[in-house]
PDB file of N, CA and C in Angstrom:
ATOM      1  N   UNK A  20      -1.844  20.729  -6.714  1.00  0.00           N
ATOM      2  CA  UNK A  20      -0.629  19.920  -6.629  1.00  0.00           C
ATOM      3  C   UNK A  20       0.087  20.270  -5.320  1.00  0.00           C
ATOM      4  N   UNK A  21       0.306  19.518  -4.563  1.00  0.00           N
ATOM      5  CA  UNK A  21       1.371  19.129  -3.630  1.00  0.00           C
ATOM      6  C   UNK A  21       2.476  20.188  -3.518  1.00  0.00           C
ATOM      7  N   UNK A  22       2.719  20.517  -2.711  1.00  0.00           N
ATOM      8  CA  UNK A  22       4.465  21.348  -2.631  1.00  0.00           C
ATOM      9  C   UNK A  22       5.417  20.851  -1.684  1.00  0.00           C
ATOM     10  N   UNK A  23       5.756  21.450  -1.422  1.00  0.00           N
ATOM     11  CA  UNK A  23       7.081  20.471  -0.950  1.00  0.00           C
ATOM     12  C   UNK A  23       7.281  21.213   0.851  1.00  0.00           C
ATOM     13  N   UNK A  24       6.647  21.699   0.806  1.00  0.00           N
ATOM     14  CA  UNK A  24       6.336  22.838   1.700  1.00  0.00           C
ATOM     15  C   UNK A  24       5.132  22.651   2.839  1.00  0.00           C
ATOM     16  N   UNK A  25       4.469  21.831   2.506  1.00  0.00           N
ATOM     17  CA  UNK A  25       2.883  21.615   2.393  1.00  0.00           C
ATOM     18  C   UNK A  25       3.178  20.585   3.816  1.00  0.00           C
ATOM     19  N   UNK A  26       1.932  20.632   4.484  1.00  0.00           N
ATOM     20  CA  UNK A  26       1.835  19.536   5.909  1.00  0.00           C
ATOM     21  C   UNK A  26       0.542  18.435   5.272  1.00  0.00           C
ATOM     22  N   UNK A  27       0.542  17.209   5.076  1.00  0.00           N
ATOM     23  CA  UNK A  27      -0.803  16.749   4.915  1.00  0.00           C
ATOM     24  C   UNK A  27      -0.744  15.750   6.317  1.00  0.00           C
ATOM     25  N   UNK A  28      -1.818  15.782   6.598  1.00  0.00           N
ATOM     26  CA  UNK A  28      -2.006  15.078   7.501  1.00  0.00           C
ATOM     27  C   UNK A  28      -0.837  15.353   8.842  1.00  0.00           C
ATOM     28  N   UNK A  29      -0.644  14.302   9.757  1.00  0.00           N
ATOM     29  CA  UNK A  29       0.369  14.319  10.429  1.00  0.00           C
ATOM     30  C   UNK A  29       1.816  14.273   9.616  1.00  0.00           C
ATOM     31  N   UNK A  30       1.869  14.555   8.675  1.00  0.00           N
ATOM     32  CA  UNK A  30       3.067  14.880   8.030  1.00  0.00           C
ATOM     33  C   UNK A  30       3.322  16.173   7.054  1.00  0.00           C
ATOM     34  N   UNK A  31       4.922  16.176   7.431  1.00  0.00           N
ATOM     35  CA  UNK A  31       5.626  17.270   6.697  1.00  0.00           C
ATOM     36  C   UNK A  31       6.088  16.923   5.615  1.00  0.00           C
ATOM     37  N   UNK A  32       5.795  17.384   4.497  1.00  0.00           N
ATOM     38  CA  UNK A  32       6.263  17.081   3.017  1.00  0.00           C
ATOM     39  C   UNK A  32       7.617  17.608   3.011  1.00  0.00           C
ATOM     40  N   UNK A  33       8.681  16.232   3.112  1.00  0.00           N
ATOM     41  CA  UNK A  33      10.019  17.162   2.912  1.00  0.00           C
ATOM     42  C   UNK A  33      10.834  17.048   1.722  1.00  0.00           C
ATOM     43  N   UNK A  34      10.758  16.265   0.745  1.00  0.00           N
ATOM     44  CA  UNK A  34      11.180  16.035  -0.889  1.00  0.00           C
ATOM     45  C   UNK A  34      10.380  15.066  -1.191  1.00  0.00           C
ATOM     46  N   UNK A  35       9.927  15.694  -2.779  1.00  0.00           N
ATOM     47  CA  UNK A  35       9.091  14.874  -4.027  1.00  0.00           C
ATOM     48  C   UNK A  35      10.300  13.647  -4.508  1.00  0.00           C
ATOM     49  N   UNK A  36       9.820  12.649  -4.093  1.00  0.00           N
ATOM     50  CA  UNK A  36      10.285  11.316  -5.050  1.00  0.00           C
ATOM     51  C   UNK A  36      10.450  11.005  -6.375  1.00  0.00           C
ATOM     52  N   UNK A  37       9.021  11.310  -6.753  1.00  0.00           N
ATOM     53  CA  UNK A  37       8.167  11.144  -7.779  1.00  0.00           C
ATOM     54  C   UNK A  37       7.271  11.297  -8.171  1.00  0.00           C
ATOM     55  N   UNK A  38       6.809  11.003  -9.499  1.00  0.00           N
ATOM     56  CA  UNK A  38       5.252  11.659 -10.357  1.00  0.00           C
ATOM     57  C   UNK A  38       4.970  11.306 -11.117  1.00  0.00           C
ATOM     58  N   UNK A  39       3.544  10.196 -11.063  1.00  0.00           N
ATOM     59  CA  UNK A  39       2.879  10.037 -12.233  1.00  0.00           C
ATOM     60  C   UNK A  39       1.864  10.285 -12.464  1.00  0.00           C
ATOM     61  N   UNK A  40       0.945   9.327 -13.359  1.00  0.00           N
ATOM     62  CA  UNK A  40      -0.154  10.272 -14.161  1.00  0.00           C
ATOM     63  C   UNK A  40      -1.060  10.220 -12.904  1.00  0.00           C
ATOM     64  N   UNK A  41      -1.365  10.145 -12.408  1.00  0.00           N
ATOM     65  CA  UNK A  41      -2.244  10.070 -11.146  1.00  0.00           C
ATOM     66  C   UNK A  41      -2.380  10.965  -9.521  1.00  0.00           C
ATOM     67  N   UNK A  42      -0.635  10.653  -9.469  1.00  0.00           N
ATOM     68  CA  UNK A  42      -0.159  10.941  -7.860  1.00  0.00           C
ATOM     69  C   UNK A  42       1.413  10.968  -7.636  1.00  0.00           C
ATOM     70  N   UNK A  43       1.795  11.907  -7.073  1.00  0.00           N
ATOM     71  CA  UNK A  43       3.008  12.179  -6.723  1.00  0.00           C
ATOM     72  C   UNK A  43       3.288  11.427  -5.521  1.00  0.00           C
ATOM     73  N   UNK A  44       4.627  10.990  -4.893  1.00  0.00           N
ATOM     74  CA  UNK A  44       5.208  10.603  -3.963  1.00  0.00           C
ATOM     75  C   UNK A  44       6.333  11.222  -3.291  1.00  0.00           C
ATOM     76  N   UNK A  45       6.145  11.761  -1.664  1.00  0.00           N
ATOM     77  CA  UNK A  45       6.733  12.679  -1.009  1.00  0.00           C
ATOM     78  C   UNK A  45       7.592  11.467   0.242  1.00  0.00           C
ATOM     79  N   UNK A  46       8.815  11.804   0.360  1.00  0.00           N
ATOM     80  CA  UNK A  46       9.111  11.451   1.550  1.00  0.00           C
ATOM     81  C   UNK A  46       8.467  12.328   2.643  1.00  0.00           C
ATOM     82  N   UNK A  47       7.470  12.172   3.148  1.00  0.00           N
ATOM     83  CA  UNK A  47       7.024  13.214   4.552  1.00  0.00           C
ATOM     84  C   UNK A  47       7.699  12.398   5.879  1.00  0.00           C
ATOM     85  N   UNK A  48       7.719  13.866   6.866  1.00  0.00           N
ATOM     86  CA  UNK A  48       8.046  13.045   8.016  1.00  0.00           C
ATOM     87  C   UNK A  48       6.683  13.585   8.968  1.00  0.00           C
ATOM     88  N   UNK A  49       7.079  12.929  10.029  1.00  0.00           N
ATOM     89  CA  UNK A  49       5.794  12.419  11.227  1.00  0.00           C
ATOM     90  C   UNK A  49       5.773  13.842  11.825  1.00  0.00           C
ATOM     91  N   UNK A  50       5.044  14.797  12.299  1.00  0.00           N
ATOM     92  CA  UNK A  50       5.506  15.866  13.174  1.00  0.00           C
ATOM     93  C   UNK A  50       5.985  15.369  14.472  1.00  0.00           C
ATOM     94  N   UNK A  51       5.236  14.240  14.978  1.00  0.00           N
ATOM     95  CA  UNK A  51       5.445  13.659  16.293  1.00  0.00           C
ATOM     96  C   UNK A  51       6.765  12.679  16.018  1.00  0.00           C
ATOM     97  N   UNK A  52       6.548  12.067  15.626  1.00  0.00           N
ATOM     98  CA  UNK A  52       7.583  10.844  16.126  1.00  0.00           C
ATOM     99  C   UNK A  52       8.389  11.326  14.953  1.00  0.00           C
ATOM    100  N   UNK A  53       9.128  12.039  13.826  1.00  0.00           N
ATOM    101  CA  UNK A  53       9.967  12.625  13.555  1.00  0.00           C
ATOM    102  C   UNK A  53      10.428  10.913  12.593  1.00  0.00           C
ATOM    103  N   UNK A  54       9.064   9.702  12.194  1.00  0.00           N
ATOM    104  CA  UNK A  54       9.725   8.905  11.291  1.00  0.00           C
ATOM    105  C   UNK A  54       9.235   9.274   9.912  1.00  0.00           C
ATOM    106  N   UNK A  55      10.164   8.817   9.158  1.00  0.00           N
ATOM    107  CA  UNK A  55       9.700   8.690   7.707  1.00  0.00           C
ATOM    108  C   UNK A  55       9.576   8.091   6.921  1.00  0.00           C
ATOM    109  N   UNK A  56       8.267   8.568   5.634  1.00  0.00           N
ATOM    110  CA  UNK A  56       7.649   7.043   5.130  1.00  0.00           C
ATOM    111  C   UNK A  56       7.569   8.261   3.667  1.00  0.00           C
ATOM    112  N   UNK A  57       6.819   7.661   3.185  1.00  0.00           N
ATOM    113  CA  UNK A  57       6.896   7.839   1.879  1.00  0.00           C
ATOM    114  C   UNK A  57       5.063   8.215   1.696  1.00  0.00           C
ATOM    115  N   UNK A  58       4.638   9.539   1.224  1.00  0.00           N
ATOM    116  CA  UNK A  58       2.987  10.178   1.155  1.00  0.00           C
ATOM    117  C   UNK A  58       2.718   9.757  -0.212  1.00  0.00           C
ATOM    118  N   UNK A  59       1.997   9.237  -0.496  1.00  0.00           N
ATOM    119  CA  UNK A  59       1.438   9.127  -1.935  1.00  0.00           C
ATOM    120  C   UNK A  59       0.110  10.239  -1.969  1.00  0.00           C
ATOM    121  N   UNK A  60       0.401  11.314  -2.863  1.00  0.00           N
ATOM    122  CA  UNK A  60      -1.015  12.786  -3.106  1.00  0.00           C
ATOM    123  C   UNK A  60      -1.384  12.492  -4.675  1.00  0.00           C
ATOM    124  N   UNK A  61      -2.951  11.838  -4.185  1.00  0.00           N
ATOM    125  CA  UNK A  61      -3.488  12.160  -5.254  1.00  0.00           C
ATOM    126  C   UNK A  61      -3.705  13.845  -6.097  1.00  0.00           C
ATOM    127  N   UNK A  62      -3.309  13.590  -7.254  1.00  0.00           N
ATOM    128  CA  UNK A  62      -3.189  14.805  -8.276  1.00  0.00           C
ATOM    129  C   UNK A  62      -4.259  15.805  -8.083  1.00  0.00           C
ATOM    130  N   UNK A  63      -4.383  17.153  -8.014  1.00  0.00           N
ATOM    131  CA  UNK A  63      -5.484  17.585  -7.428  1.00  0.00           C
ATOM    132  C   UNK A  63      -5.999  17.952  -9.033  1.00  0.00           C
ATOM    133  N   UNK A  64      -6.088  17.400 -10.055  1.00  0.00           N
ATOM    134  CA  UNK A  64      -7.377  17.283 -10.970  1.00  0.00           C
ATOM    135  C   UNK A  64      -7.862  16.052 -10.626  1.00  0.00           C
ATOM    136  N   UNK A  65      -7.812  15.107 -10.138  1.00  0.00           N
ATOM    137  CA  UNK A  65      -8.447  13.880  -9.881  1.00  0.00           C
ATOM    138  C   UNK A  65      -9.217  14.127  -8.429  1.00  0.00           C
ATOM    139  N   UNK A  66      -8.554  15.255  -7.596  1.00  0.00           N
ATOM    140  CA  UNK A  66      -9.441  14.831  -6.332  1.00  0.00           C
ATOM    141  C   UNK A  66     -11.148  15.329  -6.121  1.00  0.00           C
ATOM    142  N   UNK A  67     -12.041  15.787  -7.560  1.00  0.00           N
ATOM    143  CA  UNK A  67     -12.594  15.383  -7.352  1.00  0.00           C
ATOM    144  C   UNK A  67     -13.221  15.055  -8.308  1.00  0.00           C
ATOM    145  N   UNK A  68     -12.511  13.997  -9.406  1.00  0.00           N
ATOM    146  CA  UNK A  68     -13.423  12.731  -9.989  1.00  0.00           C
ATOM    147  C   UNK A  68     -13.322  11.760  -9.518  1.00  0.00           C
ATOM    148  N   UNK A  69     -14.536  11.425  -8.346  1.00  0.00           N
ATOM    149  CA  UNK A  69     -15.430  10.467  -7.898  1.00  0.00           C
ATOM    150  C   UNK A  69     -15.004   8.632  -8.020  1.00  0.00           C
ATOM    151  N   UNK A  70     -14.811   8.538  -9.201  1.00  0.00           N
ATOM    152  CA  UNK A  70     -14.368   7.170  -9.663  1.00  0.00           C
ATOM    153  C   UNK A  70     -12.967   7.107  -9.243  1.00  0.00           C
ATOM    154  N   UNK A  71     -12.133   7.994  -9.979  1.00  0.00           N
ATOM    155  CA  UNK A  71     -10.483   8.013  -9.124  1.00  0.00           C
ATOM    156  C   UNK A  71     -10.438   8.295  -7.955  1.00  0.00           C
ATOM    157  N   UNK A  72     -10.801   8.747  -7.187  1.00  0.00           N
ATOM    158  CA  UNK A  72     -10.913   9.053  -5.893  1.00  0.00           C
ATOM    159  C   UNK A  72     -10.990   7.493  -5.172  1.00  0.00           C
ATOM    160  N   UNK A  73     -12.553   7.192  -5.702  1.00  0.00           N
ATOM    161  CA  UNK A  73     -12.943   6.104  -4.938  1.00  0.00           C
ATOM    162  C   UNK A  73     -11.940   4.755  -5.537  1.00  0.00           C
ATOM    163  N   UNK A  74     -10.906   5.025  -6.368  1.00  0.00           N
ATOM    164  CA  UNK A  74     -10.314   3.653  -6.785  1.00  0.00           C
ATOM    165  C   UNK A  74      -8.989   3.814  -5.626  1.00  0.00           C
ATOM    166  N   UNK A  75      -8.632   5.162  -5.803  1.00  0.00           N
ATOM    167  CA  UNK A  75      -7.387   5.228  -5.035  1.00  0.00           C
ATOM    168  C   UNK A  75      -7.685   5.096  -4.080  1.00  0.00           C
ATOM    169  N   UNK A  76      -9.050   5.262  -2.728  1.00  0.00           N
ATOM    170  CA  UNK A  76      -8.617   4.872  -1.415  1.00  0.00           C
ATOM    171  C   UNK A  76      -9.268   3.242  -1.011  1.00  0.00           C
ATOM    172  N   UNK A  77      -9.802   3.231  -2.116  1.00  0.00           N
ATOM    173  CA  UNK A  77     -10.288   1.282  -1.834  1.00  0.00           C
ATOM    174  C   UNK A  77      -9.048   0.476  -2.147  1.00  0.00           C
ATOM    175  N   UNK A  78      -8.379   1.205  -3.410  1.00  0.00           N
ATOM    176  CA  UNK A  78      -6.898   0.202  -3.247  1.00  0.00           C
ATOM    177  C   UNK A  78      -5.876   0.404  -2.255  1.00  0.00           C
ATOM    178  N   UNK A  79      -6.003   1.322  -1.358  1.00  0.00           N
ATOM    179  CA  UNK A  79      -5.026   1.642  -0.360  1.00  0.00           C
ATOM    180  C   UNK A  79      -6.072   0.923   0.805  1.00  0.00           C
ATOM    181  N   UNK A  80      -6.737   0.797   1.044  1.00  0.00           N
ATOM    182  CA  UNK A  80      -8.017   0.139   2.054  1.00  0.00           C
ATOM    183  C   UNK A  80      -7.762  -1.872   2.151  1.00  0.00           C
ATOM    184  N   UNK A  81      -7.499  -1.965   0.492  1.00  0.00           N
ATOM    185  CA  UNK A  81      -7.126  -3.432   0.270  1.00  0.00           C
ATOM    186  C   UNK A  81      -5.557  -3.449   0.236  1.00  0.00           C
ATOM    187  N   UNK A  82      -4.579  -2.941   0.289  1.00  0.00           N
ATOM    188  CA  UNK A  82      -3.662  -3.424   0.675  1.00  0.00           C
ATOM    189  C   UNK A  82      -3.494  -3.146   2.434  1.00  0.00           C
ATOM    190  N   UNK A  83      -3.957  -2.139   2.408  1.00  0.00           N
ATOM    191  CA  UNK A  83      -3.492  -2.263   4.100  1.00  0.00           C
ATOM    192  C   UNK A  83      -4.106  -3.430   4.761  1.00  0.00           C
ATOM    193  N   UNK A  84      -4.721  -4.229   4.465  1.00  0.00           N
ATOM    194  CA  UNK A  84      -5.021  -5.569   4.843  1.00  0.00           C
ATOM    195  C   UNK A  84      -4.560  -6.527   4.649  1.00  0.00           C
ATOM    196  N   UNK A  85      -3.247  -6.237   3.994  1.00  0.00           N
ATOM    197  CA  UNK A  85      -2.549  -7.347   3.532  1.00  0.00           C
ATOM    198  C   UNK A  85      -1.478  -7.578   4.393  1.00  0.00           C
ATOM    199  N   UNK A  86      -0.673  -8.264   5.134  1.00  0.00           N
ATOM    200  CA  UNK A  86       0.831  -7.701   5.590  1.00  0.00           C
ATOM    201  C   UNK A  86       1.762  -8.779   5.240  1.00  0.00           C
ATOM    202  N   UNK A  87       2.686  -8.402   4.160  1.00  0.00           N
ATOM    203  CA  UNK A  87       3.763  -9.161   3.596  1.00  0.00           C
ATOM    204  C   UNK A  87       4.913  -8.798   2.942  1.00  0.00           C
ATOM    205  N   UNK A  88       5.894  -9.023   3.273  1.00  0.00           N
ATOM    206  CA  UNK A  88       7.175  -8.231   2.638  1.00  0.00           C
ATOM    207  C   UNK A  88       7.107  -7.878   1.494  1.00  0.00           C
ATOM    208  N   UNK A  89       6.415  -8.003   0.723  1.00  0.00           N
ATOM    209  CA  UNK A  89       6.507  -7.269  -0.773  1.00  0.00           C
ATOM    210  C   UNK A  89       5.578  -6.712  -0.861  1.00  0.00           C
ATOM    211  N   UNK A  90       4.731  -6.190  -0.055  1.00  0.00           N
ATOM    212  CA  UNK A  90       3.842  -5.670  -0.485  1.00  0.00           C
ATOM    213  C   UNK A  90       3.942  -4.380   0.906  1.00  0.00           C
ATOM    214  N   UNK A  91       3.933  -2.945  -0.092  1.00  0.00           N
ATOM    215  CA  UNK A  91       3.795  -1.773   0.772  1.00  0.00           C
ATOM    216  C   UNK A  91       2.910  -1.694   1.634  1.00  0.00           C
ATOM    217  N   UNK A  92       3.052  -1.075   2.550  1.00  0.00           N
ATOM    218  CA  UNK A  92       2.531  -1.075   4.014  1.00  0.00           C
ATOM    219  C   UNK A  92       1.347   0.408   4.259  1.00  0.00           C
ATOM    220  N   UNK A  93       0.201   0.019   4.194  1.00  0.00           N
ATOM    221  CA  UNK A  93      -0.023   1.515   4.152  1.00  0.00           C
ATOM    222  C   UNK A  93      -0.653   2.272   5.652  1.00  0.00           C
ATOM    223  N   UNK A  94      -0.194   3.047   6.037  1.00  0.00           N
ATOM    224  CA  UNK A  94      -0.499   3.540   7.683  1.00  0.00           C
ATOM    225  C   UNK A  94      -1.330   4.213   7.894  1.00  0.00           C
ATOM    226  N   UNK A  95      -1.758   5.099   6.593  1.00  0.00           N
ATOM    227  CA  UNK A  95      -2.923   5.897   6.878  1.00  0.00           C
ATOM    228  C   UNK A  95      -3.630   6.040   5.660  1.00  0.00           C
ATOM    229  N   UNK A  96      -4.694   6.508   5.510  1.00  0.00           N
ATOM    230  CA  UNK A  96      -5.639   7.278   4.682  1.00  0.00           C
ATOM    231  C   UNK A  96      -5.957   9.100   4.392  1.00  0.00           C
ATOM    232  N   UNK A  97      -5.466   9.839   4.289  1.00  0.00           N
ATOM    233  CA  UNK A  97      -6.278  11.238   4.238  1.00  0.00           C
ATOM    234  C   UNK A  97      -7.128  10.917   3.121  1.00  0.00           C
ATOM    235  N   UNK A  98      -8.492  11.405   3.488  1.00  0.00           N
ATOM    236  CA  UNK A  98      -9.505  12.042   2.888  1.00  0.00           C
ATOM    237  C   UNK A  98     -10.360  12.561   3.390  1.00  0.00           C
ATOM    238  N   UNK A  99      -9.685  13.840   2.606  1.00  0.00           N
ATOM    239  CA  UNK A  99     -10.634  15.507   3.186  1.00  0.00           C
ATOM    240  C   UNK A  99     -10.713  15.904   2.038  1.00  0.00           C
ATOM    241  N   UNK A 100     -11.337  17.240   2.096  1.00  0.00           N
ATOM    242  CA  UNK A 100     -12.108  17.867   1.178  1.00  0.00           C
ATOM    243  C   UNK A 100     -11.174  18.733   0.370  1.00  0.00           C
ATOM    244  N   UNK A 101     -10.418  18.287  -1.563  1.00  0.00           N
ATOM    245  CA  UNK A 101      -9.701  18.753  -2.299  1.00  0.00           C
ATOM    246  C   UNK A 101      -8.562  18.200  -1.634  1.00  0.00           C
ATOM    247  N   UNK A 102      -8.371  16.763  -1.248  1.00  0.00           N
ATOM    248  CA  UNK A 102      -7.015  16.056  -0.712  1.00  0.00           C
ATOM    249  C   UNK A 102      -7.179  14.703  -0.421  1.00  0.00           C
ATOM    250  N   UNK A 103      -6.453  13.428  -0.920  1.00  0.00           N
ATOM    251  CA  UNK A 103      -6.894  12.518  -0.855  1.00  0.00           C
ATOM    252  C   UNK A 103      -5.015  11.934  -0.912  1.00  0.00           C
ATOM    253  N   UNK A 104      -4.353  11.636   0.214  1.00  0.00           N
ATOM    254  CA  UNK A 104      -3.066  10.592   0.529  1.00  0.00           C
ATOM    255  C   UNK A 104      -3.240   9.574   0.959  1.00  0.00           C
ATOM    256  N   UNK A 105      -2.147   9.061   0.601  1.00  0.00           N
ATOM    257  CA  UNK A 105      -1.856   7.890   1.661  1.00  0.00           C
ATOM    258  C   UNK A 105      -0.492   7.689   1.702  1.00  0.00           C
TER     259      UNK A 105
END
C-alpha cells in the first residue's frame, strides 16, 4: 500500500483522497513542473493478479484516448514491477 510519503513515478505523493476496493487516490505533485493531478495506486494485493492488473491499465490505455470534458484525463501509466498507477 501506498504512503503518503512515497514518490511513484515523476510524482510526490502528497495526501490520500481516497480508497477503494481496488486502488487508492493521491493528490501527487510533478517533481519538475511542481503541477498537480490526482495518482490512482493500484492496491498492492492486486499488483500481481494478472487479470486486475491487465484490466486496470487497458482501462486507463482506453480512456486516455478519449478527450472530453467528462471524461478524466489520463497522463501517464506506471507499470513496474509490484506497482501499477495512473
Amino acid at each position: 500500500m501506498a504512503r503518503v510519503t512515497d514518490k511513484i513515478g515523476n510524482y510526490s505523493l502528497v495526501d490520500l483522497l481516497g480508497s477503494g476496493g481496488f486502488a487508492q487516490v493521491f493528490v501527487g505533485e510533478h517533481t519538475t513542473f511542481g503541477q498537480r493531478d490526482a495518482v490512482k495506486v493500484l492496491h498492492s494485493q492486486f499488483v500481481n493478479n494478472t487479470d486486475i492488473r491487465e484490466r486496470f491499465t487497458t482501462e486507463a490505455k482506453l480512456q486516455h484516448a478519449h478527450d472530453h470534458p467528462n471524461i478524466v484525463r489520463i497522463l501517464d501509466i506506471i507499470d513496474e514491477p509490484g506497482l501499477a498507477a495512473i
